[in-house]
Structure formats: structure tokens, C-alpha cells
Tab-separated table of C-alpha atoms in Angstrom:
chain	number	residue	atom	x	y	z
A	1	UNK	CA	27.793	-66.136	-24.698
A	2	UNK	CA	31.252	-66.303	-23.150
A	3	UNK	CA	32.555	-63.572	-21.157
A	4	UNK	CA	35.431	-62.865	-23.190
A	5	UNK	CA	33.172	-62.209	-26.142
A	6	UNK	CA	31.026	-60.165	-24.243
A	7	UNK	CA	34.064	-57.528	-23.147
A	8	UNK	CA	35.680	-57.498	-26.454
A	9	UNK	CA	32.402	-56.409	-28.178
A	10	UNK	CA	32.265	-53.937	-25.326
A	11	UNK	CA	35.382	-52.560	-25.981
A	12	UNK	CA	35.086	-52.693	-29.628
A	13	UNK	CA	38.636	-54.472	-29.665
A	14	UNK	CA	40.017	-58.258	-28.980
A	15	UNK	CA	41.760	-58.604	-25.490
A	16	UNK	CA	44.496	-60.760	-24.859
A	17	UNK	CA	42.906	-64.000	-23.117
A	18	UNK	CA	41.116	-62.933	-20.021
A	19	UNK	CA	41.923	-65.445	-16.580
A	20	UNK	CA	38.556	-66.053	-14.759
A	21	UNK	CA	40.113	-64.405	-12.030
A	22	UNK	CA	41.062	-61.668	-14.168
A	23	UNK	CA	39.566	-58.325	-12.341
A	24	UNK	CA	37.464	-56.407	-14.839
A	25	UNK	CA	39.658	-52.907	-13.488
A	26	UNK	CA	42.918	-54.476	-15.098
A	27	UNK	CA	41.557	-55.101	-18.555
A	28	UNK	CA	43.256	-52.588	-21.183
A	29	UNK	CA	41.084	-49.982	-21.947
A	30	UNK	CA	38.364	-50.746	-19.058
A	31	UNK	CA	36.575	-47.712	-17.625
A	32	UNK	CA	33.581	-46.689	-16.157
A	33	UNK	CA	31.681	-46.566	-19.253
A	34	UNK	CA	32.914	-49.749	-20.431
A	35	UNK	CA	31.269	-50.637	-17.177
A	36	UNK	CA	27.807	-49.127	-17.506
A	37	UNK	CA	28.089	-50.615	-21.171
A	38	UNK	CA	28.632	-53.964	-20.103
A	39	UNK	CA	25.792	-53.823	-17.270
A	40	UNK	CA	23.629	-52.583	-20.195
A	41	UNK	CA	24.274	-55.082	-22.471
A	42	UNK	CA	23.984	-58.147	-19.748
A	43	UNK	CA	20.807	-56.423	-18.905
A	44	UNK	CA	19.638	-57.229	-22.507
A	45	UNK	CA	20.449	-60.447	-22.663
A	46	UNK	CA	19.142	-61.606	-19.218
A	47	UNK	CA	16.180	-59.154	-20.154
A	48	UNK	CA	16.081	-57.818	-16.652
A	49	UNK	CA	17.449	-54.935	-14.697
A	50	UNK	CA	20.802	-56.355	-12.336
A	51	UNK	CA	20.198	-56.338	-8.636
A	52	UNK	CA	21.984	-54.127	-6.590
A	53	UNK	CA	23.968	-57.470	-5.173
A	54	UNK	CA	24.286	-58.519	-8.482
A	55	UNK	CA	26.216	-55.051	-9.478
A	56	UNK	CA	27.457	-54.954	-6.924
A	57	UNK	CA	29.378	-58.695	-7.513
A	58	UNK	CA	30.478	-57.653	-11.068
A	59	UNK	CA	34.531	-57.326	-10.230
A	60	UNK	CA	35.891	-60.444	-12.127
A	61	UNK	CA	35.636	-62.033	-15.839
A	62	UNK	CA	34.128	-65.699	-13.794
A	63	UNK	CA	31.564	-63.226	-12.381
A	64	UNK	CA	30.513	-62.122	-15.510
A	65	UNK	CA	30.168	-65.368	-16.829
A	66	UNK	CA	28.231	-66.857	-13.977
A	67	UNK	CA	25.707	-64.414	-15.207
A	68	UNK	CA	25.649	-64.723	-18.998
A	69	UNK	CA	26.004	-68.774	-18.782
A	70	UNK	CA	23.291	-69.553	-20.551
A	71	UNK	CA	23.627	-67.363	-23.215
């Protein structure tokens, strides 16, 4: 699954192509439930609970990827 993919279903909306670099605070629309809704759904897919350094890493669209590569 591609990042991009990933936030759009999270926001329930397309986004205008998202940088790698792209900081997950500057998407239109992004707030703290889009957050817990995104650690939620990665959660699912890994099938695993995030570490804390994990969570705590989640502040770019390349970091979400790194973790949903193989999906």
C-alpha cells in the first residue's frame, strides 16, 4: 500500500500529491484524529501495536511509507 493511498482513505478525500518530505501536520484536513486513525489503521495492516519510537517517528509521508512498504 502506498502512503498516499493510505491518507486519502484516512481522510475520506483525495489529496493533492503528497512530497515524501511532505510533514503529515501540513496535509489539508490533518488532525489529531486523522492521526490516531492512521496509527490504527497501520496497526492493522502490520498486525501489531506501533512502538513508542515508531509513533513517535510518524511526522512525514516517507515515514509512513517506510512502514507500510510491503503492503
Amino acid at each position: 500500500m502506498q502512503a498516499d493511498a493510505l491518507i486519502c482513505s484516512i481522510l475520506g478525500s483525495t489529496v493533492a500529491p503528497l512530497e515524501p518530505d511532505s510533514p503529515l501536520h501540513a496535509i489539508r484536513g490533518w488532525d489529531s484524529l486523522m492521526m490516531v486513525s492512521l496509527v490504527v489503521r497501520i496497526e492493522e495492516l502490520l498486525g501489531r501495536e506501533l512502538t513508542e519510537t515508531e509513533l513517535d517517528g510518524l511526522r512525514t509521508v516517507a515515514d509512513i511509507q517506510q512502514l507500510v512498504k510491503e503492503f
